[in-house]
Short mmCIF file of C-alpha atoms and ligand atoms in Angstrom, two decimals:
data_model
loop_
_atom_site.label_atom_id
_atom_site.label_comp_id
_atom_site.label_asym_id
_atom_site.label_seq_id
_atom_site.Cartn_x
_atom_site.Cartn_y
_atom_site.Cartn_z
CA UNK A 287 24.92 53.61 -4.25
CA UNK A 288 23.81 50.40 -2.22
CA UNK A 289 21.57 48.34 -4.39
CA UNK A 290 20.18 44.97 -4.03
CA UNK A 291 22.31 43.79 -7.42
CA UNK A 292 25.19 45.37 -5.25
CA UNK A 293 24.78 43.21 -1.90
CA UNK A 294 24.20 40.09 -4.54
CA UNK A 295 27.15 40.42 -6.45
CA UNK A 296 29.56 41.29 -3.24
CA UNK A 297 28.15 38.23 -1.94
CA UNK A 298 29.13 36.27 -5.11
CA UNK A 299 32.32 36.69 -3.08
CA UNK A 300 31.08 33.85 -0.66
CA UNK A 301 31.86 30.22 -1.85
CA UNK A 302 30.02 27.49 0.09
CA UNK A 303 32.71 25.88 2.57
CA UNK A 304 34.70 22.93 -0.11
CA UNK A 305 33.08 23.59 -3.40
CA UNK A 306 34.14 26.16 -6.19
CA UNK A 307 30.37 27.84 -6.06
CA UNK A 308 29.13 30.42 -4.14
CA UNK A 309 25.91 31.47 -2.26
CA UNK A 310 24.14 33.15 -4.84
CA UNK A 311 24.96 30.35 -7.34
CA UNK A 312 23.39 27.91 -4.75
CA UNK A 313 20.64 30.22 -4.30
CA UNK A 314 20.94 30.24 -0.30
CA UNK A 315 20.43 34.33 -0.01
CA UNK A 316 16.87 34.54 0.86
CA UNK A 317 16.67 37.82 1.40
CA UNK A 318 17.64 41.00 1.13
CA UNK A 319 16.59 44.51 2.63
CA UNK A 320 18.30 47.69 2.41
CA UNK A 321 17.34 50.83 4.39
CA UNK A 322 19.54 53.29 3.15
CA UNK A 323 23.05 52.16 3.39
CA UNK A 324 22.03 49.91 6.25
CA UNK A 325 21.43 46.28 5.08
CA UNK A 326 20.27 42.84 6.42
CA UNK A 327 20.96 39.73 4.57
CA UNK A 328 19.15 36.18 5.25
CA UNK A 329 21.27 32.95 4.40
CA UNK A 330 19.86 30.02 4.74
CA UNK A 331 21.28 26.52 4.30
CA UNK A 332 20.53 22.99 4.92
CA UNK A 333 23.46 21.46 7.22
CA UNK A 334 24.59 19.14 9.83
CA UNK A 335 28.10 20.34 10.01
CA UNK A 336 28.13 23.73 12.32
CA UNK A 337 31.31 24.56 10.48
CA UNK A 338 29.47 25.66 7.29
CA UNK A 339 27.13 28.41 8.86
CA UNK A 340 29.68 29.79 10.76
CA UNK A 341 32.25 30.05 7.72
CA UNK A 342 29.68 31.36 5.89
CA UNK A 343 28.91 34.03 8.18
CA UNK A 344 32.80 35.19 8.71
CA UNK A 345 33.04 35.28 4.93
CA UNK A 346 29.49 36.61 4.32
CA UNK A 347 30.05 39.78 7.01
CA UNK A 348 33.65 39.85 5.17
CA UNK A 349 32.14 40.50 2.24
CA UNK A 350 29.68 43.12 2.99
CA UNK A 351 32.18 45.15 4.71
CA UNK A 352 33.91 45.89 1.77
CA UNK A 353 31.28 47.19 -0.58
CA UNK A 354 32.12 51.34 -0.25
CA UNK A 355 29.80 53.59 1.55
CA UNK A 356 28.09 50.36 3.45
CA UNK A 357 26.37 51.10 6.42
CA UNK A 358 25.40 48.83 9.33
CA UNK A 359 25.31 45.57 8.50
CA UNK A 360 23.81 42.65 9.55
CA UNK A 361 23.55 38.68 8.42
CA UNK A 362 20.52 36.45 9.49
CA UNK A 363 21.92 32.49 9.24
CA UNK A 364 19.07 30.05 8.91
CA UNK A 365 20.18 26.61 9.35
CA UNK A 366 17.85 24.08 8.88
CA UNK A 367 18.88 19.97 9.68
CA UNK A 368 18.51 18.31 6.89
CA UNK A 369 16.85 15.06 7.72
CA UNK A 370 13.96 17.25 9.21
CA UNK A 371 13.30 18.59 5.28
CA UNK A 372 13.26 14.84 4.18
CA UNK A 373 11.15 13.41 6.86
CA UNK A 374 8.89 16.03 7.02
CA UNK A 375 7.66 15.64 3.42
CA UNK A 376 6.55 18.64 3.04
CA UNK A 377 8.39 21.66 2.31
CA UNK A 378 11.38 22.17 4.36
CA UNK A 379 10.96 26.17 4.59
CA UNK A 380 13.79 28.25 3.97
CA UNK A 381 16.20 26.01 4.03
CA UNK A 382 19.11 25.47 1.17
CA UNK A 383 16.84 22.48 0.42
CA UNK A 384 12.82 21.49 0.30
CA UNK A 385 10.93 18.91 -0.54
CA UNK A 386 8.79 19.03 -3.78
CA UNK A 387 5.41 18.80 -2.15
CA UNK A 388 3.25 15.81 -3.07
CA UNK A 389 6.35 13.63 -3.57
CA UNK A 390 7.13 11.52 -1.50
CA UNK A 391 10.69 10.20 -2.39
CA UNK A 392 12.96 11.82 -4.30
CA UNK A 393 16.39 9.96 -5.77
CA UNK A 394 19.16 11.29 -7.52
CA UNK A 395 20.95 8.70 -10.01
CA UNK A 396 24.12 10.04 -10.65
CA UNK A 397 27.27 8.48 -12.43
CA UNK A 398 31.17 10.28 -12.49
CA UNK A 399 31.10 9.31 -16.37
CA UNK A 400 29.02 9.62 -19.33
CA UNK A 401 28.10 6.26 -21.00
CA UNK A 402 27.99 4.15 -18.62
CA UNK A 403 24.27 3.61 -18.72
CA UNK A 404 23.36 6.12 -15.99
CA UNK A 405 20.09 7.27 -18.30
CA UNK A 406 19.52 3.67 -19.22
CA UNK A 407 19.70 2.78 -15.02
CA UNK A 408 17.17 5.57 -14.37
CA UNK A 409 14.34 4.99 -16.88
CA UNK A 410 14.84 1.58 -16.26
CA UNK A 411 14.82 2.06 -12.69
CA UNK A 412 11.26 4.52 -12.90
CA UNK A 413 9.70 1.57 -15.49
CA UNK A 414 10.52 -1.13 -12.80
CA UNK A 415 8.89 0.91 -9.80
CA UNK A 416 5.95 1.95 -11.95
CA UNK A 417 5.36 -1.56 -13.09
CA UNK A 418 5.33 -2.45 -9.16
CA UNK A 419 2.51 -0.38 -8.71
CA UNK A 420 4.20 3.01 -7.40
CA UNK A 421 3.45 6.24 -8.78
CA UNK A 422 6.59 7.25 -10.33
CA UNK A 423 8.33 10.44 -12.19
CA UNK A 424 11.19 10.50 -13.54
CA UNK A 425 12.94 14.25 -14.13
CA UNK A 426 15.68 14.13 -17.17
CA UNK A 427 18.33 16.87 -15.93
CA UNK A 428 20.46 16.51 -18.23
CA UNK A 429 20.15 19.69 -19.97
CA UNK A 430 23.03 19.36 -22.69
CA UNK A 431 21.97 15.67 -23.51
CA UNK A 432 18.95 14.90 -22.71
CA UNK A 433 17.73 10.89 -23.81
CA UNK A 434 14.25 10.26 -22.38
CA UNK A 435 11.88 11.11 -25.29
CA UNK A 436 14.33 8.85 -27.05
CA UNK A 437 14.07 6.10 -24.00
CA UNK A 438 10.48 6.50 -24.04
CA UNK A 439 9.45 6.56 -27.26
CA UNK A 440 7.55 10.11 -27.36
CA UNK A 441 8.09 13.31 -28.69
CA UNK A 442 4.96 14.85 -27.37
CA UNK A 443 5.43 19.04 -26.48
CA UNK A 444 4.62 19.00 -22.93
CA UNK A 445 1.58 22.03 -21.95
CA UNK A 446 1.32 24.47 -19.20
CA UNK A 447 -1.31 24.74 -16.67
CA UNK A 448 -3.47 27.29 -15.67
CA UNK A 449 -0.53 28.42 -12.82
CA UNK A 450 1.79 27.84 -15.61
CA UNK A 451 3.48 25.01 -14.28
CA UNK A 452 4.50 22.14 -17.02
CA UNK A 453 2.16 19.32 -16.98
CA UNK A 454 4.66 16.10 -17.69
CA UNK A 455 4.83 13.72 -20.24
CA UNK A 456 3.37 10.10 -19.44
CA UNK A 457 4.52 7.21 -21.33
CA UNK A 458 4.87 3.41 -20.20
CA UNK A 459 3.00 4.66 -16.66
CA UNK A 460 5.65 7.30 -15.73
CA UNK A 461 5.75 11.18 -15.55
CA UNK A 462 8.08 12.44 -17.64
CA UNK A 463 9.94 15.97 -17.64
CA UNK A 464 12.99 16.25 -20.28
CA UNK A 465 14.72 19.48 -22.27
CA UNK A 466 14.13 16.85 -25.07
CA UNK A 467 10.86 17.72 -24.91
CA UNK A 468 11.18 21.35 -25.39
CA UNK A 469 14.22 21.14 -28.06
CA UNK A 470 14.49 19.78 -31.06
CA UNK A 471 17.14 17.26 -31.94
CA UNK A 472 19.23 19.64 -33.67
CA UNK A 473 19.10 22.65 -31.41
CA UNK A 474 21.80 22.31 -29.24
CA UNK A 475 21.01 23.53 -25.67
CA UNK A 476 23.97 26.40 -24.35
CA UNK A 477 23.09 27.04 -21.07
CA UNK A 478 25.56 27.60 -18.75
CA UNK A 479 26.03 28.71 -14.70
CA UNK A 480 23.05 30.95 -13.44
CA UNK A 481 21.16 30.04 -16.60
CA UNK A 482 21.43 25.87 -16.08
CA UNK A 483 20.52 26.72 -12.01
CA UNK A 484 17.73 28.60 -13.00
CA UNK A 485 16.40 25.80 -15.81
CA UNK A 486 17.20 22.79 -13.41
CA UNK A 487 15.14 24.47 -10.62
CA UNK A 488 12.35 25.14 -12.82
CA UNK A 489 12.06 21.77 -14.22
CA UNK A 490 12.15 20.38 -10.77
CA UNK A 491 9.43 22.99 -9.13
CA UNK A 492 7.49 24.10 -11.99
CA UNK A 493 6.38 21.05 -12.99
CA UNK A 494 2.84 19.63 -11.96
CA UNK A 495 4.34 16.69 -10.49
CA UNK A 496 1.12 15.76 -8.62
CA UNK A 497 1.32 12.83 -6.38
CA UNK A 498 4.54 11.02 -6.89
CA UNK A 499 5.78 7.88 -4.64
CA UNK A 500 9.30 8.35 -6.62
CA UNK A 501 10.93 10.89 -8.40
CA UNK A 502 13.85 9.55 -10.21
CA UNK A 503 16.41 12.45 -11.14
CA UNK A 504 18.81 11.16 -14.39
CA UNK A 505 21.61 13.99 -13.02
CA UNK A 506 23.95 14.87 -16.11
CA UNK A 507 27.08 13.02 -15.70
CA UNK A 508 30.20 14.31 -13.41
CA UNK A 509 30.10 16.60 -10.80
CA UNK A 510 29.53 20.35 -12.21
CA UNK A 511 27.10 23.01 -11.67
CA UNK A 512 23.58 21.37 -12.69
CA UNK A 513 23.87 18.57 -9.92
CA UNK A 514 25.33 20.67 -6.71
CA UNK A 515 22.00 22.74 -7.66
CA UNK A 516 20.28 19.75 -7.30
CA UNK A 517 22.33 18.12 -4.58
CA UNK A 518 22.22 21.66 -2.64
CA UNK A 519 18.39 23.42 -3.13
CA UNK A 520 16.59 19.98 -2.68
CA UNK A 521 15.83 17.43 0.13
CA UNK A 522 17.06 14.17 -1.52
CA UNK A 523 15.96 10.92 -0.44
CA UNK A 524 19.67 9.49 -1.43
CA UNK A 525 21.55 8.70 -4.80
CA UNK A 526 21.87 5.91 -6.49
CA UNK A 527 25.60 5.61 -8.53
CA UNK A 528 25.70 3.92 -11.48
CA UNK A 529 29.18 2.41 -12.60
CA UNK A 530 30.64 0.21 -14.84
CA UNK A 531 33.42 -2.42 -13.74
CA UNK A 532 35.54 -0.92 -15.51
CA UNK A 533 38.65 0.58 -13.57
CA UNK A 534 38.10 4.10 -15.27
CA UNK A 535 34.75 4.43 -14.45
CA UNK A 536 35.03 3.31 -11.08
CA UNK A 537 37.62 6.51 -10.22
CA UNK A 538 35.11 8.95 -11.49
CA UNK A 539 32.10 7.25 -9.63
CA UNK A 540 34.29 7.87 -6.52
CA UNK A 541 33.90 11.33 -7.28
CA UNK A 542 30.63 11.40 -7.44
CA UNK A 543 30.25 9.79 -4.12
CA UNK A 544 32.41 12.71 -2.59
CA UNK A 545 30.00 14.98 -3.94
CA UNK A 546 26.95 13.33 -2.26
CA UNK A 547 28.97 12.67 1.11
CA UNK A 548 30.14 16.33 1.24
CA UNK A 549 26.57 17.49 0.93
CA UNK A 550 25.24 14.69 3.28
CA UNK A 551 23.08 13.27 0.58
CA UNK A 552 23.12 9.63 1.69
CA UNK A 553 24.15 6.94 -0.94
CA UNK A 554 21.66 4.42 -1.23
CA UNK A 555 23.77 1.70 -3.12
CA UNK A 556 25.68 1.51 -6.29
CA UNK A 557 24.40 -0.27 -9.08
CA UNK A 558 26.75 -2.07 -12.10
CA UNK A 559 26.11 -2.01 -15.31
CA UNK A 560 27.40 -3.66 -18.54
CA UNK A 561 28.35 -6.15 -15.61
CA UNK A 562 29.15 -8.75 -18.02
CA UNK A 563 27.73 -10.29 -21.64
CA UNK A 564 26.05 -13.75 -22.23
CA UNK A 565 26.52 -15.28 -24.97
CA UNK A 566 24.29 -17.63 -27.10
CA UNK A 567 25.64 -20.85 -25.28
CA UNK A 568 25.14 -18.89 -21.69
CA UNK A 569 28.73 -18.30 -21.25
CA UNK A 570 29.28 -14.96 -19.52
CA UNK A 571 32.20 -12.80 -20.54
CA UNK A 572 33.00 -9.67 -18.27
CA UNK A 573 34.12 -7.22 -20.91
CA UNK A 574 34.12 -4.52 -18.59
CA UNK A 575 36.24 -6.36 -16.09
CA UNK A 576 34.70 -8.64 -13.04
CA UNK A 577 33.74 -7.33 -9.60
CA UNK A 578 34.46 -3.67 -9.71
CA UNK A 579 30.93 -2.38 -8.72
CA UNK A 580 30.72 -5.05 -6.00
CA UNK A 581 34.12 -3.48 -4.59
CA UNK A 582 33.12 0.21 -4.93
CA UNK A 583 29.67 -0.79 -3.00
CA UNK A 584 32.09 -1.95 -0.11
CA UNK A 585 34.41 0.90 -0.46
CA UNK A 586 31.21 3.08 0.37
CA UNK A 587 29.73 0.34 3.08
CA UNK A 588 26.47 0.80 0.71
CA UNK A 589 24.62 -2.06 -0.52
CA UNK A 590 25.57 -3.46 -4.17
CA UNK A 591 21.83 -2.73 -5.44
CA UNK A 592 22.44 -4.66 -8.76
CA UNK A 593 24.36 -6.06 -11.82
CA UNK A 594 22.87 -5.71 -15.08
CA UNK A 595 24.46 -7.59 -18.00
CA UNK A 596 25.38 -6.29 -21.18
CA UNK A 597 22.78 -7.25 -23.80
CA UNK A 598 22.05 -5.87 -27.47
CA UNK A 599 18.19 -6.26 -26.74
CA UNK A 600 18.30 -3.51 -23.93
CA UNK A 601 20.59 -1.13 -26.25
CA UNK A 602 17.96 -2.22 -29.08
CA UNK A 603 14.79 -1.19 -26.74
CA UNK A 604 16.41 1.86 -25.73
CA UNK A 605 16.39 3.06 -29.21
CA UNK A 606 12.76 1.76 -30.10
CA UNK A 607 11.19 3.72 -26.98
CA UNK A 608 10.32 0.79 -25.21
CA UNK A 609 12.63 0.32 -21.75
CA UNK A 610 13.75 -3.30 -21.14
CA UNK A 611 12.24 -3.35 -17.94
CA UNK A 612 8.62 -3.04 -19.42
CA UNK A 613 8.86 -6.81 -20.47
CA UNK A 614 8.19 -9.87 -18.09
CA UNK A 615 10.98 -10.73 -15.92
CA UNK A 616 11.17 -14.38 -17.01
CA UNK A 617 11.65 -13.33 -20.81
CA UNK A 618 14.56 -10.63 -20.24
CA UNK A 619 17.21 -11.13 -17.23
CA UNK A 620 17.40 -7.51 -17.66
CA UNK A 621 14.47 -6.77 -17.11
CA UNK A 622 14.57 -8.98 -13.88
CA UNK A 623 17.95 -7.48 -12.55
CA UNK A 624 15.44 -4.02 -12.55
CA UNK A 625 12.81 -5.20 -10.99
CA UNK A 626 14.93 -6.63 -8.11
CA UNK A 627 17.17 -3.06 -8.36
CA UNK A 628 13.52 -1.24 -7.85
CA UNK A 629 12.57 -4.01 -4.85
CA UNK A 630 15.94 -3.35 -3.15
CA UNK A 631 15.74 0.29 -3.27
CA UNK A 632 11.82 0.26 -2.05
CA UNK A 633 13.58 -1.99 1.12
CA UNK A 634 15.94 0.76 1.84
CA UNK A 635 13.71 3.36 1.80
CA UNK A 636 10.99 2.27 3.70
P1 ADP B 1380 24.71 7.60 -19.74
O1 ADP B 1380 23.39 8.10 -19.28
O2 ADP B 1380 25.56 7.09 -18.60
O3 ADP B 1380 25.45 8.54 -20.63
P2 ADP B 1380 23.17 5.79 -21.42
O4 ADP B 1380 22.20 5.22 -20.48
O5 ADP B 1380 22.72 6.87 -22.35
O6 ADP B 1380 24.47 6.28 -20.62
O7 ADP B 1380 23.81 4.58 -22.22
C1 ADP B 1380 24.74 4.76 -23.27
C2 ADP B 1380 24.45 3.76 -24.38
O8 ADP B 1380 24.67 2.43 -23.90
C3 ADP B 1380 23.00 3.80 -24.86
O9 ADP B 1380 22.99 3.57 -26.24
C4 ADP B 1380 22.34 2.64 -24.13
O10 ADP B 1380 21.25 2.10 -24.86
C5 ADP B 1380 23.50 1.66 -24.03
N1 ADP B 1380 23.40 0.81 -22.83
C6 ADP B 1380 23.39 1.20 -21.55
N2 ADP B 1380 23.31 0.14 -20.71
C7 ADP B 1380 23.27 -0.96 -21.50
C8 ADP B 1380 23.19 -2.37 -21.25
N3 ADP B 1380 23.15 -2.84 -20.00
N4 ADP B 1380 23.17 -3.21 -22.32
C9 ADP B 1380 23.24 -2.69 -23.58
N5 ADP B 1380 23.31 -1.41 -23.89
C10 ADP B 1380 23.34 -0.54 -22.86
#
C-alpha cells in the first residue's frame, strides 16, 4: 500500500546534489498528497545553481517510480533565490531556508576543529555586539558539547511560553539558548541524524527570540549533520571561521569554507585565534605559528576580521562566567581585538 511513510522513505533515496544527505534529512519535502496510488510531492529548496533542482527532480521522479504499485506521479520543485530569503527579513516561504522572523541578522561561527576557540569567538563575539548597543542572541548548537552556561556563568532552566516556545536565557545583555541548559553536566546528550535535525531546528524556531539585531550561531565543530541543517533550512547572513595559525587547523577550516561555499552561505571573514602570547615584558611569541589566519583570509578573498592573542585571563574568564570582552577595552587587548572583530563585522553587514 502507498503511504505517506512510503513516499518519505523512497525519497530518502534522494541525496542533495554533493553532500552525503538526502531530502528528507534536509527537510526540503514540503508536502505530500496521495490520492490513491496517485501521488504529488512538493520539494522545495533554496538555490542559485539551476543544476540542483533539476538533479533533484531526475532523481526525485527516479525514485518514486520504483516504489511497487505507484500510480501517477508527479513532483512540484519550488526554488526559491536565496538572497531574496535574506533580504527580505521576513520569512522566506517554502523555501529550503527562512529567516527567523524578528531577527534581523543571523551568523553562523563555524570552525573545521574543536578547540580552537570557536565557542570562546562566539560568546565573545555576541558580548562585544551587545556591549555596542545591538540586541544580540546567541544560539549554542552544539548539542554534544555544549559551553555557554559555562561561558556565561548561569545555570538557570530556561521556561516555556504560553505557545510553548523556550523563552532564552539572558546573562551579560545577551539571549541565550544552549542544551546546557536543559542537561545536566553529567548526562551525556546521544542524539544522532533525524533526532539532532529535529533538536537543532527546534532550538533555532522554537525559541522566543523576540527582536534580535544578531543571532550568533556557535555551530558544533566540523562539517556533519547538525550544521548542513543549519547551513541548509535557514537564511544565513554569512559565517564567520574561526582558526588557529596552526597548519592543522588551517586544513580543516578549509573544509569548513567548502561547506559554506557549496551552500552559497557567504563567508564574512575569518578570524585567528590563539594568534600569539605576550609575555610579562610584552614580547609576543606565536606558539601557534605566525600568519596562518591572515593567509587563509586571502585564500578565501574574505577580510581577516581579527587576531586575538593567547592569554590565561580570557581562558580564566571563560571558566568564571564572565566573557573577556565584558571588560573595558583599554584594560584587556582581548577584549579590544572583540570589540573591533564586532565593529568589522557590523561594517560588512550593513
Ligand atoms: P571550541 O569551541 O573551538 O571547541 P573553546 O572556545 O571551547 O573552543 O576553547 C577551548 C579552550 O581554550 C577553552 O578552555 C577556552 O577558554 C580556551 N581558549 C580559547 N581561546 C582562548 C584564548 N584566546 N586565550 C586563552 N584561552 C582560550
Amino acid at each position: 500500500m502507498i503511504t505517506e511513510e512510503s513516499i518519505r522513505e523512497a525519497l530518502t533515496q534522494v541525496k542533495y546534489p554533493g553532500f552525503s544527505r538526502d531530502i528528507v534529512a534536509f527537510g526540503l519535502v514540503k508536502e505530500i498528497k496521495l490520492v490513491g496510488a496517485d501521488v504529488e510531492v512538493t520539494i522545495s529548496m533554496q538555490t542559485k545553481d539551476a543544476k540542483v533542482p533539476e538533479q533533484i527532480f531526475k532523481d526525485a521522479q527516479d525514485a518514486l517510480n520504483k516504489v511497487e504499485g505507484i500510480g501517477v506521479t508527479r513532483v512540484n520543485i519550488d526554488v526559491k533565490n536565496p538572497d531574496a530569503g535574506v533580504q527580505g527579513g521576513g520569512d522566506a516561504g517554502g523555501g529550503g531556508k527562512s529567516a527567523i522572523p524578528g531577527v534581523k541578522k543571523v551568523i553562523a561561527v563555524g570552525s573545521g576543529k574543536g578547540g580552537v576557540g570557536k565557542s570562546t569567538v562566539s560568546s565573545n563575539l555576541a558580548v562585544a555586539l551587545a556591549k555596542a548597543g545591538y540586541k544580540v542572541g546567541l544560539c549554542d548548537c552544539d548539542l554534544y558539547g555544549p559551553s555557554t552556561a559555562q561561558m556565561f556563568g548561569t545555570d538557570q532552566q530556561p521556561m516555556a511560553n504560553e505557545k510553548d516556545e523556550i523563552i532564552p536565557i539572558q546573562a551579560h545583555g545577551v539571549k541565550l539558548m544552549s542544551m546546557s541548559f536543559l542537561v545536566n553536566d553529567s548526562s551525556p546528550v546521544i542524539v544522532r541524524g533525524p533526532l539532532a535535525t529535529r533538536y537543532t531546528q527546534q532550538f533555532l524556531r522554537q525559541v522566543e527570540w523576540g527582536e534580535l539585531d544578531y543571532l550568533i550561531l556557535d555551530l558544533p565543530p566540523g562539517t556533519g549533520d547538525i550544521q548542513l541543517t543549519i547551513v541548509q533550512t535557514l537564511a544565513l547572513d554569512g559565517a564567520v571561521i574561526v582558526t588557529t595559525p596552526q597548519e592543522v587547523a588551517l586544513i580543516d577550516a578549509r573544509k569548513a569554507a567548502t561547506m559554506f561555499a557549496k551552500v552559497n552561505v557567504d563567508i564574512l571573514g575569518v578570524v585567528e585565534n590563539m594568534s600569539w602570547f605576550e609575555c610579562a615584558h610584552g614580547e609576543r611569541y606565536p606558539i601557534f605559528g605566525d600568519g596562518g589566519g591572515v593567509r587563509e583570509a586571502e585564500r578565501l578573498k574574505v577580510p581577516l576580521l581579527g587576531q586575538v592573542p593567547i592569554d590565561v585571563h580570557t581562558r580564566e574568564c571563560a571558566d568564571r562566567g564572565t566573557p573577556v570582552a565584558l571588560m573595558d577595552a583599554g584594560e584587556s587587548v582581548t577584549s579590544g581585538a572583540f570589540g573591533e572583530i564586532a565593529e568589522r563585522l557590523n561594517g560588512i553587514l550593513k
